[in-house]
Structure formats: structure tokens, C-alpha cells
Amino acid sequence: MKLANPRSISPTLLVLLLSLLMGLQPIATDLYLPSLPELTRSLGGSMAQAQLTLTSLLLGFGLSQLVWGPLSDRFGRRLVLISGMGLFTLASIGAALAGSMQGLVGWRGLQGLAMGASMMGARAVIRDLYQPAEGARVMSKALGGLGLIACFSGPLGGWLAQHLGWRAALGGVALFGAVVLAMLLWRQPETLQQPDRDALKPTRLLGNWGLILRHPTFWCQAMISAFSFGGLFTFLSLATFVFSSDLGLSQSAFGLVMLSMSLLYIAGTFVCRRLLTRFGLRRTIAIAGGLSLTGGLGLALATWLELASAWATALPFGLYIMAHGIHQPCAQTGSIAPFPQAAGTASAWGGCLAMVMAFGNGQTLGWLISHDWVTPRLALGWGVLFWAALVALNAWTAVQRHGEVRTPLKRLG
């Protein structure tokens, strides 16, 4: 296998590949969100079933990483990434051709299972090649690329839904998957220098799990990532219904709202790199925690005052999404930093916890908005504040005590 290190692989190419892999998540969500009301009507589904098309994706995404992670530690990153991307492309074609809501939910779940390989693999590749501090900077660049992809996803999804229909939007997801698969086959090197031949043995697997799940650095950093994503997922779940159904925005205008959120996320990744250089990992997360809480409070206040304006909703959440762009590079690299010999497994657990939490959040949101006394706007405002408060509390307490690894830790296995 062709091996890579920071000197033998072009940094630009590496960031491009990582951005494409991480970009699967906004492509699989943002591209189809503007068409969600239309496809729900077309397939005769309910609002709860529409919610399930997103939560099934995220549940599969989260749980599958526990399988993909050890597989990548055993067989390498390249094989797992290519296998996952091939399956993702096939599942995306199935989703575009689905004839019922039940079928669409099933295909979306399979998409999520396959997508787990991409995010897990991208984080593991960074840990293979870089030490934690530099890895956070590389991650911020890759997540900036993710934000750029998300910039086009919302408006393009809105245009496709308005002019070609919801199947075209889901077909765009399949096309993106095929392009990423071709790029992996063409240029992705193997970055794992020493595969763990015992990684799939029950004793080694359970031992690695135990060491990871007992480590305080893993928990405080993984929870920052998971809590911050919880607020983003609340927005993704409810934004279509708030901006289009409640506030009356067209599909194209909603796409522009999503574009603005993506631009602010990209800005957050740039701010992240500046803060890391000046303040270090823990203080950067603490500053971002304050931004998260301010955004959450602003959105809850707009909800409480019943401000029926797209600006009143978008501006405070824009602050939250900018903080999200700071949290994710720091937390995703920080959570796997202590485990260089099991980066795939550690990455898998971090991703799994975030997605399982998001699935529970989605089920709760679906139940809440099925009742007349909870509007989507109410659920959005108070839901984002809930996650913002958890982010800030963790950022200001646990991360400050356990959030940075200064010396190499015990070798796994």
C-alpha cells in the first residue's frame, strides 16, 4: 500500500480530500432540506415521517462508525473509505428512486451507515499524519472546505427542488458521492503506517473501548462536539418548517438562508485558527462557548418575544453556527489526540455519541411538534438554547480541567 506522511502528500490535496469526505454530511442534509415539504406531500407522508428521513440517516451514521473505526485500524483507511463511499453512492441512487416514505427512510438509513466511514476516516487520517495542535489547524481548514460545500448545498438544493423536483435534489447527492468515490480511487493514499492486526479481536477491541471511554479528555472534548452539533441538528430539523412554512420564504430564499449559515460557519473555522495560535486549545473552546450561549440566548429571546421575522431567527443562530465552526476542529481532534494507535476507534466513538444524541434529539423534536401547543419556531428557539447551555457549561468546566493532552499517554494494546 502507498503510505503517506505530512512531507509526502500535498497539504492542498490532503485538505481537498478531507473536505470532500466531510462534505458528505451537508450534502446529504442541506441539499434535500429545501425539498422536504414537497417530497413529504408527494409520498403522502407526515411531518414525523419527514423528520425520520433525517434522523434515520444520523442514527446509521453514528452507529456504523463503531464498525468502520476498528476496520480502519485493522485494514487501513483507504479501503474503508472506498468501501463506504461506494455503498453511499448506491444508497443515494436508491433514495432518489424511492416510491414511498418508508422506502426513503430505509435508503436514508443505509446512506448514513455508509457515510460513517467518511467522517470517521477523515478524522483518523488527520491523527495519522499530525500531532494534536497542528491537527486542529488542518481540521479547521478541512471543515472550512465542508462549509464551502454547504454554501452551495442549500441554494442548489432550493433551485433543484423549485425547478426539477425533489428527486433531482436527491439525485445530486448520488452524483456527489460518485465524484468523491472517483477522487478516492485516484488519489487517496494509505496513511496508517502500522495496521493493528489484532484490532478486531474481542479482547483488543474491548480493551481499546475501555481505555477510550475511561479517559476524561475524550469525554469532555467529545461532548463539546456532540452538544454543539445538537444545536445545529435542531436547526436543520426545523429550519425548513420555520422559514418556509411559518415565515413564508420561498425555496430559493430558504437556500440563501442556508448559504449565509454556511458562510458564517466558514468564518468560524478561520477564527478558530487565529484563536488557537493566540490562546491555545482550552481557552479557544472557552471563548467559543461564550459565543454559543450568546447565540442561543438571542434565539430564545426572539422566540419569547414572538418576533415573526427571518432576520430575528437567522442572526442569533448565525452567531451559534460561527461558534460551531470553532468548536468542531478543536473538539474532534482533541477527543482522539490521546489514542494514536487507535485513532479510528476513538474517532468512531466520538462520532457515534454525537449521532446517537442527535437521533434522540430528532425523535424528541418530532414528538414535540406533533402537538399543537409546540410550534416549530418554539422548538427551535428553546432547543438551541438548551444545547448552547450544555456547550458553555462543558467548555468552562470539564474542558478547562481535562481538555488538553500535554504528554503522550499510555500506548493502546
Short mmCIF file of C-alpha atoms in Angstrom, two decimals:
data_model
loop_
_atom_site.label_atom_id
_atom_site.label_comp_id
_atom_site.label_asym_id
_atom_site.label_seq_id
_atom_site.Cartn_x
_atom_site.Cartn_y
_atom_site.Cartn_z
CA MET A 1 0.00 0.00 0.00
CA LYS A 2 1.10 3.58 -0.66
CA LEU A 3 1.80 5.26 2.64
CA ALA A 4 1.64 8.97 3.32
CA ASN A 5 3.08 11.42 5.80
CA PRO A 6 2.97 15.22 6.03
CA ARG A 7 6.02 15.50 3.77
CA SER A 8 4.97 13.08 1.02
CA ILE A 9 1.35 14.17 0.46
CA SER A 10 0.48 17.64 -0.77
CA PRO A 11 -1.20 19.61 2.04
CA THR A 12 -3.56 21.15 -0.52
CA LEU A 13 -4.56 17.74 -1.87
CA LEU A 14 -5.00 16.40 1.65
CA VAL A 15 -7.30 19.26 2.65
CA LEU A 16 -9.28 18.82 -0.59
CA LEU A 17 -9.82 15.10 0.03
CA LEU A 18 -10.73 15.66 3.67
CA SER A 19 -13.14 18.45 2.72
CA LEU A 20 -14.90 16.21 0.20
CA LEU A 21 -15.22 13.41 2.75
CA MET A 22 -16.56 15.69 5.45
CA GLY A 23 -18.73 17.46 2.90
CA LEU A 24 -20.88 14.36 2.59
CA GLN A 25 -22.74 15.37 5.73
CA PRO A 26 -24.02 18.78 4.49
CA ILE A 27 -24.62 17.34 1.03
CA ALA A 28 -26.76 14.54 2.48
CA THR A 29 -28.75 17.01 4.61
CA ASP A 30 -28.68 20.56 3.21
CA LEU A 31 -29.18 19.56 -0.43
CA TYR A 32 -32.51 17.87 0.25
CA LEU A 33 -33.85 20.07 3.08
CA PRO A 34 -35.50 22.67 0.78
CA SER A 35 -37.47 19.85 -0.90
CA LEU A 36 -38.56 18.23 2.37
CA PRO A 37 -42.12 19.65 2.38
CA GLU A 38 -42.57 18.73 -1.31
CA LEU A 39 -41.35 15.16 -1.01
CA THR A 40 -43.48 14.69 2.12
CA ARG A 41 -46.59 15.70 0.17
CA SER A 42 -45.54 13.70 -2.92
CA LEU A 43 -45.04 10.47 -0.98
CA GLY A 44 -48.07 11.01 1.26
CA GLY A 45 -46.05 11.21 4.47
CA SER A 46 -46.45 13.06 7.74
CA MET A 47 -44.22 15.66 9.37
CA ALA A 48 -42.96 12.99 11.78
CA GLN A 49 -42.02 10.72 8.85
CA ALA A 50 -40.25 13.63 7.19
CA GLN A 51 -38.26 14.07 10.40
CA LEU A 52 -37.39 10.38 10.28
CA THR A 53 -35.70 10.77 6.88
CA LEU A 54 -33.10 12.87 8.69
CA THR A 55 -32.88 11.02 11.99
CA SER A 56 -32.53 7.60 10.29
CA LEU A 57 -29.57 8.99 8.34
CA LEU A 58 -27.92 10.21 11.52
CA LEU A 59 -28.59 7.04 13.53
CA GLY A 60 -26.99 4.92 10.81
CA PHE A 61 -24.17 7.44 10.58
CA GLY A 62 -23.46 7.24 14.29
CA LEU A 63 -23.74 3.51 14.95
CA SER A 64 -21.85 2.43 11.84
CA GLN A 65 -18.73 4.28 12.96
CA LEU A 66 -18.25 1.73 15.73
CA VAL A 67 -17.77 -0.84 12.96
CA TRP A 68 -15.86 1.29 10.47
CA GLY A 69 -13.39 2.52 13.11
CA PRO A 70 -11.90 -0.84 14.14
CA LEU A 71 -11.99 -1.98 10.50
CA SER A 72 -9.86 1.02 9.54
CA ASP A 73 -7.41 0.31 12.38
CA ARG A 74 -7.08 -3.25 11.06
CA PHE A 75 -7.18 -2.85 7.25
CA GLY A 76 -6.23 0.79 6.76
CA ARG A 77 -8.07 4.00 5.99
CA ARG A 78 -8.11 3.78 2.19
CA LEU A 79 -10.03 0.50 1.86
CA VAL A 80 -12.65 1.57 4.41
CA LEU A 81 -13.11 4.98 2.78
CA ILE A 82 -13.57 3.50 -0.71
CA SER A 83 -15.95 0.79 0.52
CA GLY A 84 -18.06 3.29 2.43
CA MET A 85 -18.21 5.71 -0.48
CA GLY A 86 -19.28 3.02 -2.92
CA LEU A 87 -22.12 1.99 -0.62
CA PHE A 88 -23.12 5.62 -0.09
CA THR A 89 -23.42 6.22 -3.82
CA LEU A 90 -25.63 3.16 -4.33
CA ALA A 91 -27.87 4.09 -1.38
CA SER A 92 -28.19 7.64 -2.71
CA ILE A 93 -29.43 6.32 -6.06
CA GLY A 94 -31.97 4.19 -4.19
CA ALA A 95 -33.18 7.23 -2.22
CA ALA A 96 -33.67 9.27 -5.39
CA LEU A 97 -35.82 6.47 -6.86
CA ALA A 98 -37.81 5.71 -3.66
CA GLY A 99 -41.54 5.16 -4.17
CA SER A 100 -42.72 5.57 -0.57
CA MET A 101 -41.77 7.35 2.64
CA GLN A 102 -40.91 4.01 4.24
CA GLY A 103 -38.58 3.20 1.36
CA LEU A 104 -36.97 6.63 1.51
CA VAL A 105 -36.38 6.27 5.26
CA GLY A 106 -34.71 2.90 4.64
CA TRP A 107 -32.43 4.22 1.90
CA ARG A 108 -31.53 7.22 4.03
CA GLY A 109 -30.60 4.90 6.88
CA LEU A 110 -28.31 2.98 4.52
CA GLN A 111 -26.80 6.26 3.37
CA GLY A 112 -26.00 7.00 6.99
CA LEU A 113 -24.40 3.59 7.52
CA ALA A 114 -22.10 4.22 4.57
CA MET A 115 -21.43 7.86 5.47
CA GLY A 116 -20.00 6.77 8.82
CA ALA A 117 -16.84 5.65 7.02
CA SER A 118 -16.16 9.13 5.64
CA MET A 119 -16.21 11.27 8.76
CA MET A 120 -14.53 8.62 10.91
CA GLY A 121 -11.87 8.07 8.25
CA ALA A 122 -11.18 11.77 7.76
CA ARG A 123 -10.57 12.32 11.48
CA ALA A 124 -8.37 9.22 11.66
CA VAL A 125 -6.29 10.35 8.65
CA ILE A 126 -5.54 13.65 10.38
CA ARG A 127 -4.48 11.83 13.55
CA ASP A 128 -2.28 9.52 11.44
CA LEU A 129 -0.41 12.46 9.99
CA TYR A 130 -0.35 15.23 12.61
CA GLN A 131 0.11 15.93 16.29
CA PRO A 132 -2.97 17.39 18.05
CA ALA A 133 -2.23 21.14 17.81
CA GLU A 134 -1.33 21.02 14.12
CA GLY A 135 -4.11 18.53 13.52
CA ALA A 136 -6.66 21.04 14.85
CA ARG A 137 -5.43 23.62 12.32
CA VAL A 138 -5.63 21.13 9.44
CA MET A 139 -9.06 20.06 10.64
CA SER A 140 -10.21 23.69 10.66
CA LYS A 141 -9.13 24.02 7.02
CA ALA A 142 -10.94 20.82 6.07
CA LEU A 143 -14.06 21.93 7.93
CA GLY A 144 -13.79 25.26 6.15
CA GLY A 145 -13.98 23.26 2.92
CA LEU A 146 -17.02 21.47 4.36
CA GLY A 147 -18.57 24.88 4.96
CA LEU A 148 -17.84 25.90 1.37
CA ILE A 149 -19.61 22.77 0.13
CA ALA A 150 -22.52 23.57 2.44
CA CYS A 151 -22.63 27.08 0.94
CA PHE A 152 -23.61 25.63 -2.41
CA SER A 153 -25.75 22.82 -1.00
CA GLY A 154 -28.58 24.98 0.35
CA PRO A 155 -29.06 27.26 -2.69
CA LEU A 156 -28.53 24.39 -5.15
CA GLY A 157 -30.98 22.22 -3.25
CA GLY A 158 -33.52 25.04 -3.31
CA TRP A 159 -33.07 25.58 -7.04
CA LEU A 160 -33.33 21.87 -7.84
CA ALA A 161 -36.43 21.48 -5.68
CA GLN A 162 -38.12 24.51 -7.23
CA HIS A 163 -37.32 23.76 -10.89
CA LEU A 164 -36.69 20.00 -11.17
CA GLY A 165 -38.35 18.47 -8.12
CA TRP A 166 -37.21 16.61 -5.03
CA ARG A 167 -35.89 13.57 -6.89
CA ALA A 168 -33.36 15.78 -8.66
CA ALA A 169 -32.15 17.08 -5.29
CA LEU A 170 -31.61 13.54 -4.01
CA GLY A 171 -30.00 12.63 -7.33
CA GLY A 172 -27.49 15.40 -6.72
CA VAL A 173 -26.43 13.61 -3.54
CA ALA A 174 -25.72 10.47 -5.58
CA LEU A 175 -23.69 12.44 -8.11
CA PHE A 176 -21.56 13.99 -5.38
CA GLY A 177 -20.94 10.54 -3.89
CA ALA A 178 -19.77 9.22 -7.27
CA VAL A 179 -17.34 12.15 -7.66
CA VAL A 180 -15.84 11.59 -4.19
CA LEU A 181 -15.51 7.85 -4.89
CA ALA A 182 -13.60 8.61 -8.10
CA MET A 183 -11.28 11.00 -6.21
CA LEU A 184 -10.55 8.39 -3.56
CA LEU A 185 -9.75 5.74 -6.15
CA TRP A 186 -7.50 8.18 -7.97
CA ARG A 187 -5.55 9.97 -5.24
CA GLN A 188 -6.25 8.75 -1.68
CA PRO A 189 -3.07 7.20 -0.19
CA GLU A 190 -2.91 4.90 2.81
CA THR A 191 -2.00 6.94 5.89
CA LEU A 192 -2.00 4.23 8.56
CA GLN A 193 1.67 3.33 9.00
CA GLN A 194 1.20 0.24 11.18
CA PRO A 195 -2.18 -1.52 10.95
CA ASP A 196 -3.20 -3.25 14.16
CA ARG A 197 -3.67 -6.88 13.11
CA ASP A 198 -5.44 -7.62 16.39
CA ALA A 199 -7.81 -4.63 16.21
CA LEU A 200 -10.85 -6.84 15.56
CA LYS A 201 -10.11 -9.41 18.26
CA PRO A 202 -12.67 -9.09 21.07
CA THR A 203 -10.05 -8.68 23.80
CA ARG A 204 -8.21 -5.91 21.94
CA LEU A 205 -11.43 -4.24 20.84
CA LEU A 206 -12.91 -4.22 24.34
CA GLY A 207 -9.61 -3.11 25.82
CA ASN A 208 -9.38 -0.17 23.42
CA TRP A 209 -13.00 0.75 24.08
CA GLY A 210 -12.40 0.67 27.83
CA LEU A 211 -9.31 2.87 27.64
CA ILE A 212 -11.06 5.39 25.39
CA LEU A 213 -14.29 5.52 27.37
CA ARG A 214 -12.47 5.91 30.69
CA HIS A 215 -10.38 8.84 29.51
CA PRO A 216 -11.56 12.29 30.70
CA THR A 217 -10.05 14.13 27.72
CA PHE A 218 -12.09 12.02 25.33
CA TRP A 219 -15.33 12.71 27.17
CA CYS A 220 -15.00 16.47 27.64
CA GLN A 221 -13.92 17.05 24.04
CA ALA A 222 -16.38 14.58 22.50
CA MET A 223 -19.23 16.19 24.42
CA ILE A 224 -18.29 19.65 23.14
CA SER A 225 -18.57 18.28 19.60
CA ALA A 226 -21.81 16.41 20.34
CA PHE A 227 -23.54 19.25 22.21
CA SER A 228 -22.59 21.80 19.58
CA PHE A 229 -23.88 19.51 16.83
CA GLY A 230 -27.09 19.09 18.84
CA GLY A 231 -27.90 22.76 18.30
CA LEU A 232 -27.05 22.55 14.62
CA PHE A 233 -29.20 19.45 14.21
CA THR A 234 -32.12 21.22 15.90
CA PHE A 235 -31.79 23.96 13.30
CA LEU A 236 -31.50 21.53 10.38
CA SER A 237 -34.53 19.59 11.58
CA LEU A 238 -36.82 22.58 11.97
CA ALA A 239 -35.47 25.31 9.68
CA THR A 240 -37.48 24.29 6.61
CA PHE A 241 -40.75 24.40 8.52
CA VAL A 242 -39.85 27.67 10.33
CA PHE A 243 -38.57 29.65 7.35
CA SER A 244 -40.74 28.20 4.55
CA SER A 245 -44.00 27.10 6.17
CA ASP A 246 -44.16 29.58 9.06
CA LEU A 247 -42.33 32.69 7.81
CA GLY A 248 -43.28 32.24 4.15
CA LEU A 249 -39.85 32.17 2.48
CA SER A 250 -39.62 30.59 -0.97
CA GLN A 251 -37.44 27.53 -1.52
CA SER A 252 -34.78 29.68 -3.18
CA ALA A 253 -34.85 32.24 -0.37
CA PHE A 254 -34.50 29.45 2.18
CA GLY A 255 -31.49 28.23 0.22
CA LEU A 256 -29.94 31.67 0.66
CA VAL A 257 -30.52 31.46 4.41
CA MET A 258 -28.63 28.17 4.43
CA LEU A 259 -25.89 29.82 2.35
CA SER A 260 -25.49 32.56 4.96
CA MET A 261 -25.23 29.96 7.74
CA SER A 262 -22.51 28.14 5.80
CA LEU A 263 -20.55 31.36 5.27
CA LEU A 264 -20.67 32.08 8.98
CA TYR A 265 -19.52 28.54 9.71
CA ILE A 266 -16.55 29.05 7.38
CA ALA A 267 -15.78 32.31 9.18
CA GLY A 268 -15.77 30.35 12.42
CA THR A 269 -13.11 27.96 11.11
CA PHE A 270 -10.89 30.93 10.19
CA VAL A 271 -11.42 32.48 13.62
CA CYS A 272 -10.56 29.10 15.13
CA ARG A 273 -7.09 29.11 13.60
CA ARG A 274 -6.40 32.62 14.86
CA LEU A 275 -7.60 31.82 18.37
CA LEU A 276 -5.59 28.59 18.54
CA THR A 277 -2.40 30.45 17.68
CA ARG A 278 -3.03 33.14 20.28
CA PHE A 279 -4.79 31.35 23.14
CA GLY A 280 -4.30 27.57 22.77
CA LEU A 281 -6.90 24.81 22.69
CA ARG A 282 -8.70 25.17 26.01
CA ARG A 283 -9.10 28.96 26.01
CA THR A 284 -10.27 28.84 22.40
CA ILE A 285 -13.04 26.42 23.35
CA ALA A 286 -13.99 28.61 26.34
CA ILE A 287 -14.32 31.71 24.11
CA ALA A 288 -16.42 29.76 21.61
CA GLY A 289 -18.61 28.52 24.46
CA GLY A 290 -19.49 32.13 25.24
CA LEU A 291 -20.44 32.74 21.60
CA SER A 292 -22.62 29.61 21.58
CA LEU A 293 -24.51 30.70 24.68
CA THR A 294 -24.99 34.25 23.38
CA GLY A 295 -26.45 32.94 20.14
CA GLY A 296 -28.74 30.53 21.97
CA LEU A 297 -29.98 33.24 24.31
CA GLY A 298 -30.64 35.57 21.38
CA LEU A 299 -32.68 32.97 19.53
CA ALA A 300 -34.68 32.09 22.65
CA LEU A 301 -35.36 35.78 23.27
CA ALA A 302 -36.66 36.23 19.72
CA THR A 303 -38.93 33.24 20.27
CA TRP A 304 -40.18 34.55 23.61
CA LEU A 305 -40.93 37.97 22.09
CA GLU A 306 -42.68 36.23 19.15
CA LEU A 307 -40.64 38.12 16.55
CA ALA A 308 -42.02 36.69 13.28
CA SER A 309 -39.02 37.67 11.18
CA ALA A 310 -36.46 35.63 9.28
CA TRP A 311 -33.76 38.04 10.47
CA ALA A 312 -34.74 37.60 14.12
CA THR A 313 -34.18 33.85 13.74
CA ALA A 314 -31.17 33.85 11.40
CA LEU A 315 -28.97 36.44 13.12
CA PRO A 316 -28.68 34.84 16.58
CA PHE A 317 -28.31 31.38 15.10
CA GLY A 318 -25.61 32.78 12.85
CA LEU A 319 -23.58 33.54 15.97
CA TYR A 320 -24.18 30.00 17.19
CA ILE A 321 -23.06 28.47 13.88
CA MET A 322 -19.91 30.61 13.88
CA ALA A 323 -19.06 29.21 17.33
CA HIS A 324 -19.78 25.74 15.92
CA GLY A 325 -17.05 26.37 13.35
CA ILE A 326 -14.63 26.98 16.22
CA HIS A 327 -15.72 24.06 18.38
CA GLN A 328 -15.62 21.28 15.82
CA PRO A 329 -11.94 21.43 14.74
CA CYS A 330 -10.81 21.68 18.36
CA ALA A 331 -13.09 19.03 19.80
CA GLN A 332 -12.84 16.49 17.00
CA THR A 333 -9.04 16.46 17.10
CA GLY A 334 -8.85 16.83 20.87
CA SER A 335 -11.08 13.82 21.53
CA ILE A 336 -8.82 11.40 19.63
CA ALA A 337 -5.47 13.00 20.49
CA PRO A 338 -4.61 10.58 23.34
CA PHE A 339 -5.07 7.49 21.11
CA PRO A 340 -2.65 7.49 18.16
CA GLN A 341 -2.67 3.67 17.92
CA ALA A 342 -6.48 3.51 17.85
CA ALA A 343 -7.44 6.76 16.14
CA GLY A 344 -10.10 5.05 14.05
CA THR A 345 -11.80 3.51 17.09
CA ALA A 346 -11.61 6.75 19.10
CA SER A 347 -12.94 8.73 16.14
CA ALA A 348 -15.76 6.21 15.78
CA TRP A 349 -16.85 6.56 19.40
CA GLY A 350 -16.86 10.35 19.20
CA GLY A 351 -18.95 10.30 16.03
CA CYS A 352 -21.28 7.63 17.37
CA LEU A 353 -22.03 9.53 20.57
CA ALA A 354 -22.82 12.71 18.63
CA MET A 355 -25.11 11.00 16.13
CA VAL A 356 -26.96 8.85 18.67
CA MET A 357 -27.56 12.00 20.70
CA ALA A 358 -28.80 13.73 17.54
CA PHE A 359 -31.14 10.81 16.83
CA GLY A 360 -32.67 11.11 20.29
CA ASN A 361 -32.94 14.86 19.77
CA GLY A 362 -34.70 14.29 16.46
CA GLN A 363 -37.19 11.89 17.97
CA THR A 364 -37.93 14.35 20.74
CA LEU A 365 -38.41 17.21 18.28
CA GLY A 366 -40.69 15.07 16.12
CA TRP A 367 -42.82 14.25 19.16
CA LEU A 368 -42.95 17.87 20.32
CA ILE A 369 -44.02 19.41 17.03
CA SER A 370 -46.70 16.75 16.58
CA HIS A 371 -48.58 18.58 19.35
CA ASP A 372 -50.43 21.80 18.59
CA TRP A 373 -49.03 23.59 21.62
CA VAL A 374 -45.43 23.38 20.33
CA THR A 375 -44.71 25.21 17.09
CA PRO A 376 -41.53 24.54 15.09
CA ARG A 377 -40.36 28.08 15.92
CA LEU A 378 -40.83 27.49 19.64
CA ALA A 379 -38.99 24.16 19.49
CA LEU A 380 -36.15 25.79 17.53
CA GLY A 381 -35.62 28.70 19.90
CA TRP A 382 -35.63 26.82 23.18
CA GLY A 383 -33.97 23.73 21.69
CA VAL A 384 -30.91 25.65 20.51
CA LEU A 385 -30.65 27.40 23.90
CA PHE A 386 -30.66 24.01 25.64
CA TRP A 387 -27.69 22.77 23.60
CA ALA A 388 -25.87 26.11 23.84
CA ALA A 389 -26.08 26.00 27.63
CA LEU A 390 -24.60 22.48 27.67
CA VAL A 391 -21.78 23.58 25.35
CA ALA A 392 -20.89 26.57 27.51
CA LEU A 393 -21.05 24.62 30.78
CA ASN A 394 -18.75 21.91 29.46
CA ALA A 395 -16.39 24.42 27.80
CA TRP A 396 -15.97 26.41 31.00
CA THR A 397 -15.61 23.47 33.41
CA ALA A 398 -14.57 19.99 32.18
CA VAL A 399 -12.55 21.19 29.19
CA GLN A 400 -10.54 23.54 31.37
CA ARG A 401 -9.60 20.66 33.69
CA HIS A 402 -9.12 17.78 31.24
CA GLY A 403 -9.33 19.17 27.72
CA GLU A 404 -5.72 19.24 26.58
CA VAL A 405 -3.16 16.43 26.33
CA ARG A 406 0.35 17.72 27.07
CA THR A 407 2.29 14.47 27.13
CA PRO A 408 1.93 11.16 25.27
CA LEU A 409 -0.38 8.77 27.05
CA LYS A 410 -0.27 5.03 27.50
CA ARG A 411 0.00 3.11 24.23
CA LEU A 412 -3.11 1.12 23.46
CA GLY A 413 -2.91 -2.63 23.07
#
